[in-house]
Structure formats: C-alpha cells, structure tokens
Amino acid sequence: MNTAVPNEIAQATPSSAAGESLYYEQLARQNLAPLWVSLSRLVPEEPRPTARAYAWRFSDALPYLLEAGERITAEQAERRVLVLENPALQGQSRVTDTLYAGLQLILPGEVAPAHRHTQSALRFAMHGCGAYTAVDGERVSMAPGDFIITPAWTWHDHGNVGDSPVVWLDGLDVPLVSFLHSGFRQQHEDAAQTVHRAEGESLLRYGSGLLRPDDSKTSSSPLFKYSYERTRAALHLIVRQESIDAHRGYEVRYVNPTNGDPALPTIGASMRLLPKSYRTRPYRSTDGAVFVGVEGRLRVTVNGEPFFLGPQDILAVPGWHLHQIEAEDEAVFFSFSDAPVHQKLSLWREDRQ
Ligand code: 1HN
C-alpha cells in the first residue's frame, strides 16, 4: 500500500455517513468525545441556569414542618429540616443551582446536636421566639427577622429554651461545596458545646466599630448575629436620607466588619425596602438568589412569570432571570445569593434595564 495514512488510522477514519455512527461509538469506547457536539452547551452565549423561579408559601409549609415535629425528634433527625427543593432540581437538595435552603423546626426543650462542617451557613429567623444557636462558644438568641451566621468549620448546636415551636430558614453553600468536593464534617463529642462567651459578646466586640490593633481580617464575619431591630432601624434611616436604587430598592448588606466583605465568603445577604406602590426597573445579575418576605406584600415578576410574596414566603430567583419587584404596601424583604463567588472569580455581571 502506498498511502501516507497508516493503515489503522485509515480504518478508523469515517469515510462515509454509514461509518459515522460507528465512529462515534468507537470514540465513546476510547473515552473520547467530540467537542463540536457540546461546544455551544459548554460555552453558552449567556447563562442558562437549570433552576427555575419558584415560590413557597410559608403557611403551606408550616403544617408539614409541625407534623415532622410529631414524627421525629431534633436529636434523631440531627437537623429537623424540610429542604426547599427547586422543582427543576428534584432530589438534589438545591434551591438554586449553587445554594441550599431549608426550613428548620426546633421544639421547646430540644437540642440539635453540635457539629461542624466546611459548608458556610446562614439562619434567617422566621417564626417564634426562645430558640438559640450556639456558635463558636457563644449562644445567639433568635427573633423573627434576625440574620445569623455559622461560618465554615465553627461548632454549632441549636436549642429551644422557650415554650413554643421555632422555625428558621437555613441557607448554605452545600451544592457549591459538593461540586468542589471540599466538604468535611465532624460530630462534637457532646450534644451541646460548652458555652464560654457571654451572649452578645460578638456584637460588643465586633459590632461597635472597634477592633484591637492586632485583630486580623477574617474570611467570615466574627459578628454572628445581625438583629432585625437594628437592621430595620438602619433601613428606615436610609429611606429618609438616601435616594432609592431604581433596580434594587433601598438596600443594606450584611458585611464582615473586619474587611467590608460579605459576612460569609460564599453567600451574600441583604435586607431591602420598597416604598408602597414602588416598582423596580427590570434587573438581572448572574448570581442565583433566594428572596424572603419580611413585611408587606410584593409582586415579583421573574422572566414574565408573576409571584406573590407575603411575610415569610420564599422565592427562588435563578441567575440571569430578568425580574421586577413591586410593593403593594411598603415592603421589606431579605435575600441571599452566591454573588460573592461570582465576584471573587470575576464572573459577576448585572443588567440594568
Ligand atoms: C446543617 O448543619 C444545618 O446546622 C442545617 O442547622 C441544614 C443542611 C445541609 C448540611 C448541613 C444546621 C444543613 C446543615
């Protein structure tokens, strides 16, 4: 044979349409894949999240959560939580493509045992009083609207010393950490960690604009609780003194007082206010978000689909979904998203229309 192509390559090279399917089968057997088939999906013209916009009404979820309280104890469950699963990601414990959210119930007298993990967590208190979470040796009490963080690898356990059920929303970077396979977890030897700081110590020490000369900057906030009382007062002051952002409304962000970064390195959170009848301009950004109603009623249109959000209702707003928010009466809502990750990786974009 006087061909320049070696025989084995000539045999493996498709010479006709008939040989084409054989060629692709052979590729798969060699663990090779043709990029020309997947290129446009791998590198889309713009983000196309798998998650879809979806709202959970708190009043619909609460009876199921209370029933869970009859079926299993916090100790048995480790965490008695109903996961908010995005309908486009069923079975994956994801509220958006990169974030986890769930509603956690703790009954009077119960303790959810101490553990720690590399996933970062936030708690947004939703219902009832008398519960606490202990973080890094400090007990932090929860009242509705409070924003509390559990930085990565800090010991945490929860308890309810009141006389009624308490519910909060957990937000974690679980899907992101799963994707990176960077999850570690440890169970504490005791159900509850030893408390060795007074309640309010992290606020006194880090929430007063005071740092020691040798206090170092930390990747998560050393301040564990941002009370709704203070957040609400700050927001109302801003309403009186500042102009509104036409796309996002009045907004305060929960930041790390050591460096001004988001309170958690992977999850950004803020509280926003819209005046009565205010309607934001159409907006989208690459981060996937979760909105939680706090006061008043909102109508949120996401990619043309309307959602109504009253106090404690929860809405998943996937990244790059164009949305407009309208307040029926003066409305306050909490939100969290994966924006800090996008920003650190220079991937974050927004579109203000
Ligand atoms: C977790 O540690 C808590 O500590 C709640 O309350 C929900 C979901 C996934 C992984 C860890 C908690 C969680 C979680």
Tab-separated table of C-alpha atoms and ligand atoms in Angstrom:
chain	number	residue	atom	x	y	z
A	1	MET	CA	0.000	0.000	0.000
A	2	ASN	CA	1.432	3.345	-0.978
A	3	THR	CA	-0.852	5.567	1.144
A	4	ALA	CA	0.664	8.119	3.604
A	5	VAL	CA	-2.044	7.342	6.183
A	6	PRO	CA	-1.132	4.417	8.426
A	7	ASN	CA	-3.471	1.520	7.967
A	8	GLU	CA	-5.055	1.520	11.423
A	9	ILE	CA	-5.937	5.254	11.195
A	10	ALA	CA	-7.337	4.823	7.703
A	11	GLN	CA	-9.566	2.069	9.040
A	12	ALA	CA	-10.767	4.194	11.979
A	13	THR	CA	-11.418	7.319	9.917
A	14	PRO	CA	-15.042	7.660	8.830
A	15	SER	CA	-15.210	7.716	5.064
A	16	SER	CA	-18.981	7.832	4.707
A	17	ALA	CA	-22.175	8.700	6.563
A	18	ALA	CA	-22.631	4.984	7.134
A	19	GLY	CA	-19.391	4.882	9.111
A	20	GLU	CA	-20.329	7.870	11.194
A	21	SER	CA	-22.303	6.196	13.962
A	22	LEU	CA	-19.608	3.538	14.226
A	23	TYR	CA	-17.059	6.339	14.575
A	24	TYR	CA	-18.963	7.939	17.492
A	25	GLU	CA	-19.362	4.567	19.184
A	26	GLN	CA	-15.630	3.964	18.869
A	27	LEU	CA	-14.927	7.408	20.329
A	28	ALA	CA	-17.095	6.700	23.356
A	29	ARG	CA	-15.304	3.393	23.908
A	30	GLN	CA	-11.982	5.253	23.922
A	31	ASN	CA	-13.405	7.807	26.426
A	32	LEU	CA	-13.087	10.493	23.814
A	33	ALA	CA	-15.837	12.952	22.948
A	34	PRO	CA	-16.314	15.322	20.014
A	35	LEU	CA	-16.278	18.938	21.234
A	36	TRP	CA	-18.224	20.072	18.163
A	37	VAL	CA	-21.306	18.358	19.589
A	38	SER	CA	-21.177	20.037	23.004
A	39	LEU	CA	-19.406	23.355	22.427
A	40	SER	CA	-22.475	25.577	22.350
A	41	ARG	CA	-23.815	23.959	25.546
A	42	LEU	CA	-20.449	24.157	27.322
A	43	VAL	CA	-19.922	27.784	26.359
A	44	PRO	CA	-23.405	29.303	26.115
A	45	GLU	CA	-23.969	32.795	24.792
A	46	GLU	CA	-25.407	33.686	28.177
A	47	PRO	CA	-26.138	31.875	31.463
A	48	ARG	CA	-28.922	29.307	31.361
A	49	PRO	CA	-29.424	28.100	34.945
A	50	THR	CA	-31.127	24.751	35.410
A	51	ALA	CA	-33.106	26.025	38.413
A	52	ARG	CA	-36.369	27.793	37.768
A	53	ALA	CA	-38.184	30.586	39.557
A	54	TYR	CA	-40.452	29.123	42.216
A	55	ALA	CA	-42.213	30.345	45.384
A	56	TRP	CA	-43.039	28.509	48.617
A	57	ARG	CA	-45.768	29.911	50.817
A	58	PHE	CA	-44.727	29.678	54.471
A	59	SER	CA	-48.300	28.940	55.575
A	60	ASP	CA	-48.366	25.923	53.213
A	61	ALA	CA	-45.068	24.527	54.548
A	62	LEU	CA	-45.645	25.141	58.278
A	63	PRO	CA	-48.194	22.318	58.879
A	64	TYR	CA	-45.806	19.788	57.292
A	65	LEU	CA	-42.975	21.089	59.426
A	66	LEU	CA	-45.097	20.808	62.588
A	67	GLU	CA	-46.072	17.271	61.545
A	68	ALA	CA	-42.362	16.469	61.219
A	69	GLY	CA	-42.175	17.624	64.846
A	70	GLU	CA	-44.536	14.775	65.772
A	71	ARG	CA	-42.757	12.193	63.644
A	72	ILE	CA	-39.113	12.732	64.608
A	73	THR	CA	-37.134	14.495	67.341
A	74	ALA	CA	-34.431	17.055	66.583
A	75	GLU	CA	-31.870	14.707	68.109
A	76	GLN	CA	-32.977	11.741	65.969
A	77	ALA	CA	-33.038	13.845	62.841
A	78	GLU	CA	-29.803	15.676	63.776
A	79	ARG	CA	-31.482	18.609	61.997
A	80	ARG	CA	-35.275	18.564	61.586
A	81	VAL	CA	-35.500	20.302	58.255
A	82	LEU	CA	-37.746	20.338	55.217
A	83	VAL	CA	-35.484	21.120	52.277
A	84	LEU	CA	-36.779	23.656	49.755
A	85	GLU	CA	-36.119	21.820	46.532
A	86	ASN	CA	-36.193	23.684	43.283
A	87	PRO	CA	-38.737	21.876	41.066
A	88	ALA	CA	-36.190	21.767	38.223
A	89	LEU	CA	-33.633	20.088	40.536
A	90	GLN	CA	-35.736	17.496	42.350
A	91	GLY	CA	-33.860	15.141	44.642
A	92	GLN	CA	-30.775	17.335	44.643
A	93	SER	CA	-31.368	19.462	47.768
A	94	ARG	CA	-30.849	22.657	45.828
A	95	VAL	CA	-32.970	25.807	45.931
A	96	THR	CA	-30.920	27.409	43.147
A	97	ASP	CA	-28.111	25.848	41.119
A	98	THR	CA	-25.484	26.580	43.798
A	99	LEU	CA	-27.423	27.118	47.039
A	100	TYR	CA	-29.281	25.017	49.561
A	101	ALA	CA	-32.248	26.255	51.605
A	102	GLY	CA	-34.439	24.531	54.171
A	103	LEU	CA	-36.919	25.286	56.933
A	104	GLN	CA	-35.795	24.039	60.343
A	105	LEU	CA	-38.066	23.381	63.312
A	106	ILE	CA	-36.977	23.114	66.923
A	107	LEU	CA	-39.475	22.378	69.680
A	108	PRO	CA	-39.327	23.517	73.317
A	109	GLY	CA	-36.660	21.641	75.268
A	110	GLU	CA	-34.983	20.165	72.194
A	111	VAL	CA	-31.313	20.295	71.266
A	112	ALA	CA	-29.975	19.819	67.730
A	113	PRO	CA	-26.551	18.273	68.409
A	114	ALA	CA	-23.256	20.067	67.872
A	115	HIS	CA	-21.256	19.524	64.719
A	116	ARG	CA	-19.125	21.492	62.320
A	117	HIS	CA	-18.538	21.401	58.586
A	118	THR	CA	-16.761	23.294	55.848
A	119	GLN	CA	-20.064	24.461	54.352
A	120	SER	CA	-20.992	28.011	55.404
A	121	ALA	CA	-24.477	28.557	56.803
A	122	LEU	CA	-26.861	31.393	57.474
A	123	ARG	CA	-30.053	31.330	59.515
A	124	PHE	CA	-32.912	33.711	58.897
A	125	ALA	CA	-35.327	33.559	61.853
A	126	MET	CA	-38.913	33.156	60.641
A	127	HIS	CA	-41.334	32.142	63.384
A	128	GLY	CA	-41.420	32.002	67.179
A	129	CYS	CA	-39.043	33.041	69.916
A	130	GLY	CA	-36.989	31.235	72.549
A	131	ALA	CA	-34.545	29.382	70.315
A	132	TYR	CA	-30.829	29.919	70.150
A	133	THR	CA	-27.950	28.687	68.101
A	134	ALA	CA	-24.572	28.331	69.767
A	135	VAL	CA	-21.670	29.296	67.505
A	136	ASP	CA	-18.027	29.019	68.494
A	137	GLY	CA	-18.795	29.056	72.218
A	138	GLU	CA	-21.421	31.808	72.152
A	139	ARG	CA	-25.180	31.442	72.414
A	140	VAL	CA	-27.098	33.591	69.965
A	141	SER	CA	-30.834	34.009	70.543
A	142	MET	CA	-33.141	34.254	67.537
A	143	ALA	CA	-36.126	36.529	66.983
A	144	PRO	CA	-38.024	36.808	63.691
A	145	GLY	CA	-36.062	38.778	61.075
A	146	ASP	CA	-32.669	38.178	62.726
A	147	PHE	CA	-29.828	37.183	60.410
A	148	ILE	CA	-27.319	34.795	61.984
A	149	ILE	CA	-24.250	33.162	60.504
A	150	THR	CA	-22.424	29.921	61.137
A	151	PRO	CA	-19.025	30.387	59.473
A	152	ALA	CA	-17.352	27.334	57.926
A	153	TRP	CA	-15.828	24.904	60.459
A	154	THR	CA	-17.367	26.574	63.537
A	155	TRP	CA	-19.037	24.255	66.054
A	156	HIS	CA	-22.769	24.842	66.202
A	157	ASP	CA	-25.749	23.376	68.007
A	158	HIS	CA	-29.259	24.707	68.421
A	159	GLY	CA	-31.743	24.674	71.271
A	160	ASN	CA	-35.164	25.941	72.236
A	161	VAL	CA	-35.487	27.217	75.811
A	162	GLY	CA	-38.893	28.826	75.166
A	163	ASP	CA	-42.361	27.333	75.270
A	164	SER	CA	-43.360	27.316	71.598
A	165	PRO	CA	-42.063	25.922	68.293
A	166	VAL	CA	-39.404	27.964	66.490
A	167	VAL	CA	-38.748	27.917	62.749
A	168	TRP	CA	-35.929	29.469	60.769
A	169	LEU	CA	-34.664	29.319	57.221
A	170	ASP	CA	-31.245	27.765	56.695
A	171	GLY	CA	-29.175	28.884	53.713
A	172	LEU	CA	-25.965	27.011	52.886
A	173	ASP	CA	-23.436	26.737	50.076
A	174	VAL	CA	-23.879	22.927	50.087
A	175	PRO	CA	-24.222	22.427	46.283
A	176	LEU	CA	-21.178	24.583	45.620
A	177	VAL	CA	-19.060	22.692	48.144
A	178	SER	CA	-20.332	19.388	46.711
A	179	PHE	CA	-19.275	20.452	43.226
A	180	LEU	CA	-15.796	21.275	44.526
A	181	HIS	CA	-15.693	18.091	46.667
A	182	SER	CA	-14.370	20.191	49.520
A	183	GLY	CA	-16.771	19.065	52.230
A	184	PHE	CA	-15.556	17.903	55.657
A	185	ARG	CA	-17.678	17.335	58.742
A	186	GLN	CA	-17.163	16.420	62.393
A	187	GLN	CA	-19.567	15.459	65.121
A	188	HIS	CA	-18.914	17.062	68.518
A	189	GLU	CA	-18.378	14.601	71.367
A	190	ASP	CA	-21.102	16.360	73.383
A	191	ALA	CA	-24.656	17.120	72.239
A	192	ALA	CA	-24.131	20.776	73.100
A	193	GLN	CA	-20.796	22.553	73.007
A	194	THR	CA	-19.581	24.319	76.128
A	195	VAL	CA	-20.633	27.946	76.131
A	196	HIS	CA	-17.645	30.071	77.120
A	197	ARG	CA	-18.670	33.510	75.944
A	198	ALA	CA	-21.479	35.736	77.213
A	199	GLU	CA	-24.451	36.267	74.935
A	200	GLY	CA	-23.889	39.394	72.842
A	201	GLU	CA	-20.108	39.183	73.109
A	202	SER	CA	-19.556	39.071	69.339
A	203	LEU	CA	-21.775	42.156	68.953
A	204	LEU	CA	-19.953	44.058	71.674
A	205	ARG	CA	-16.566	43.100	70.350
A	206	TYR	CA	-17.075	43.356	66.590
A	207	GLY	CA	-20.293	45.305	66.128
A	208	SER	CA	-19.178	48.570	67.713
A	209	GLY	CA	-16.705	49.775	65.077
A	210	LEU	CA	-13.856	48.760	67.355
A	211	LEU	CA	-11.052	46.322	66.593
A	212	ARG	CA	-7.868	45.591	68.516
A	213	PRO	CA	-4.712	46.718	66.714
A	214	ASP	CA	-3.709	43.112	66.130
A	215	ASP	CA	-7.164	41.758	65.249
A	216	SER	CA	-6.731	40.089	61.890
A	217	LYS	CA	-9.101	40.237	58.955
A	218	THR	CA	-11.207	37.108	58.837
A	219	SER	CA	-12.804	35.467	55.790
A	220	SER	CA	-16.152	35.185	57.604
A	221	SER	CA	-17.649	37.788	59.897
A	222	PRO	CA	-16.721	37.404	63.600
A	223	LEU	CA	-20.102	39.043	64.286
A	224	PHE	CA	-22.627	36.189	64.446
A	225	LYS	CA	-25.953	37.990	64.717
A	226	TYR	CA	-27.392	40.981	62.892
A	227	SER	CA	-30.668	41.684	64.688
A	228	TYR	CA	-33.741	42.691	62.733
A	229	GLU	CA	-34.360	45.518	65.169
A	230	ARG	CA	-31.072	47.205	64.227
A	231	THR	CA	-31.312	46.282	60.541
A	232	ARG	CA	-34.822	47.714	60.301
A	233	ALA	CA	-33.813	50.932	62.042
A	234	ALA	CA	-30.824	51.364	59.688
A	235	LEU	CA	-33.000	50.689	56.645
A	236	HIS	CA	-35.571	53.283	57.717
A	237	LEU	CA	-32.839	55.847	58.330
A	238	ILE	CA	-31.528	55.229	54.820
A	239	VAL	CA	-35.033	55.629	53.399
A	240	ARG	CA	-35.210	59.100	54.936
A	241	GLN	CA	-31.712	60.156	53.910
A	242	GLU	CA	-30.757	58.474	50.629
A	243	SER	CA	-32.159	58.064	47.155
A	244	ILE	CA	-33.541	54.725	46.070
A	245	ASP	CA	-31.759	52.400	43.630
A	246	ALA	CA	-34.282	52.097	40.790
A	247	HIS	CA	-33.349	48.450	40.166
A	248	ARG	CA	-32.829	47.091	43.683
A	249	GLY	CA	-34.704	49.425	46.031
A	250	TYR	CA	-33.263	50.622	49.348
A	251	GLU	CA	-30.728	48.034	50.457
A	252	VAL	CA	-28.366	47.229	53.301
A	253	ARG	CA	-25.889	44.382	53.043
A	254	TYR	CA	-24.702	42.159	55.862
A	255	VAL	CA	-20.942	42.586	55.918
A	256	ASN	CA	-17.886	41.343	57.740
A	257	PRO	CA	-16.753	44.265	59.951
A	258	THR	CA	-13.076	43.299	59.655
A	259	ASN	CA	-12.878	43.976	55.913
A	260	GLY	CA	-16.240	45.109	54.499
A	261	ASP	CA	-16.661	41.855	52.559
A	262	PRO	CA	-19.903	39.844	52.678
A	263	ALA	CA	-20.499	38.258	56.112
A	264	LEU	CA	-19.803	34.820	54.580
A	265	PRO	CA	-17.234	34.296	51.802
A	266	THR	CA	-19.607	32.323	49.578
A	267	ILE	CA	-23.040	33.785	50.364
A	268	GLY	CA	-24.084	37.425	50.149
A	269	ALA	CA	-27.131	38.647	52.050
A	270	SER	CA	-29.104	41.847	52.259
A	271	MET	CA	-32.311	43.421	53.505
A	272	ARG	CA	-34.241	45.657	51.136
A	273	LEU	CA	-37.185	48.011	51.368
A	274	LEU	CA	-39.556	49.209	48.674
A	275	PRO	CA	-41.969	52.072	49.342
A	276	LYS	CA	-45.690	51.483	48.844
A	277	SER	CA	-46.567	51.026	45.139
A	278	TYR	CA	-42.904	51.263	44.084
A	279	ARG	CA	-41.933	49.117	41.110
A	280	THR	CA	-38.263	48.405	40.381
A	281	ARG	CA	-36.838	48.647	36.854
A	282	PRO	CA	-36.138	45.272	35.145
A	283	TYR	CA	-32.933	43.771	36.536
A	284	ARG	CA	-30.864	40.632	36.316
A	285	SER	CA	-27.475	39.550	37.593
A	286	THR	CA	-25.525	36.320	37.248
A	287	ASP	CA	-25.937	35.277	40.906
A	288	GLY	CA	-28.792	32.971	41.841
A	289	ALA	CA	-30.841	34.331	44.743
A	290	VAL	CA	-33.462	33.485	47.335
A	291	PHE	CA	-35.905	36.196	48.441
A	292	VAL	CA	-37.778	36.015	51.754
A	293	GLY	CA	-40.704	38.303	52.544
A	294	VAL	CA	-40.436	40.139	55.872
A	295	GLU	CA	-43.020	42.950	55.887
A	296	GLY	CA	-45.730	43.939	53.415
A	297	ARG	CA	-46.618	42.201	50.173
A	298	LEU	CA	-44.602	42.009	46.982
A	299	ARG	CA	-45.373	41.017	43.437
A	300	VAL	CA	-42.211	39.747	41.760
A	301	THR	CA	-42.254	39.084	38.024
A	302	VAL	CA	-39.453	36.711	37.031
A	303	ASN	CA	-38.925	36.157	33.288
A	304	GLY	CA	-42.545	37.224	32.810
A	305	GLU	CA	-43.959	34.872	35.481
A	306	PRO	CA	-45.718	36.572	38.440
A	307	PHE	CA	-45.124	35.512	42.056
A	308	PHE	CA	-46.727	36.951	45.176
A	309	LEU	CA	-44.625	37.171	48.279
A	310	GLY	CA	-46.057	37.910	51.702
A	311	PRO	CA	-44.161	37.842	55.012
A	312	GLN	CA	-42.158	34.582	55.431
A	313	ASP	CA	-42.823	33.423	51.848
A	314	ILE	CA	-39.747	32.282	49.941
A	315	LEU	CA	-38.891	32.776	46.262
A	316	ALA	CA	-36.041	31.258	44.244
A	317	VAL	CA	-34.743	33.680	41.598
A	318	PRO	CA	-32.165	31.861	39.463
A	319	GLY	CA	-29.276	33.786	37.934
A	320	TRP	CA	-29.772	35.878	34.811
A	321	HIS	CA	-33.565	35.821	35.201
A	322	LEU	CA	-34.954	39.260	34.457
A	323	HIS	CA	-37.121	40.410	37.342
A	324	GLN	CA	-39.136	43.359	38.555
A	325	ILE	CA	-40.351	43.807	42.101
A	326	GLU	CA	-43.480	45.707	43.011
A	327	ALA	CA	-44.585	46.584	46.544
A	328	GLU	CA	-48.302	46.583	47.277
A	329	ASP	CA	-47.683	48.337	50.574
A	330	GLU	CA	-44.309	49.364	51.980
A	331	ALA	CA	-42.424	46.086	51.873
A	332	VAL	CA	-39.234	44.708	53.377
A	333	PHE	CA	-37.570	41.535	52.138
A	334	PHE	CA	-34.424	39.576	52.892
A	335	SER	CA	-32.334	37.947	50.183
A	336	PHE	CA	-29.235	35.825	49.878
A	337	SER	CA	-27.268	34.703	46.845
A	338	ASP	CA	-23.991	33.292	45.555
A	339	ALA	CA	-22.869	36.768	44.342
A	340	PRO	CA	-19.597	36.764	46.378
A	341	VAL	CA	-18.398	33.674	44.478
A	342	HIS	CA	-19.163	35.260	41.102
A	343	GLN	CA	-17.448	38.469	42.207
A	344	LYS	CA	-14.300	36.797	43.545
A	345	LEU	CA	-13.943	34.870	40.279
A	346	SER	CA	-14.574	37.991	38.136
A	347	LEU	CA	-17.689	36.316	36.721
A	348	TRP	CA	-20.333	38.623	38.132
A	349	ARG	CA	-22.404	40.710	35.715
A	350	GLU	CA	-25.583	42.661	36.061
A	351	ASP	CA	-28.009	44.033	33.506
A	352	ARG	CA	-29.942	47.135	34.486
A	353	GLN	CA	-32.709	47.910	32.014
B	1	1HN	C1	-26.674	21.981	58.895
B	1	1HN	O1	-25.543	21.815	59.571
B	1	1HN	C2	-27.755	22.639	59.473
B	1	1HN	O2	-26.570	23.110	61.465
B	1	1HN	C3	-28.929	22.817	58.782
B	1	1HN	O3	-28.660	23.569	61.412
B	1	1HN	C4	-29.059	22.371	57.496
B	1	1HN	C5	-28.106	21.253	55.579
B	1	1HN	C6	-27.076	20.622	54.974
B	1	1HN	C7	-25.882	20.427	55.639
B	1	1HN	C8	-25.728	20.873	56.937
B	1	1HN	C9	-27.641	23.139	60.887
B	1	1HN	C10	-27.988	21.717	56.887
B	1	1HN	C11	-26.793	21.519	57.564
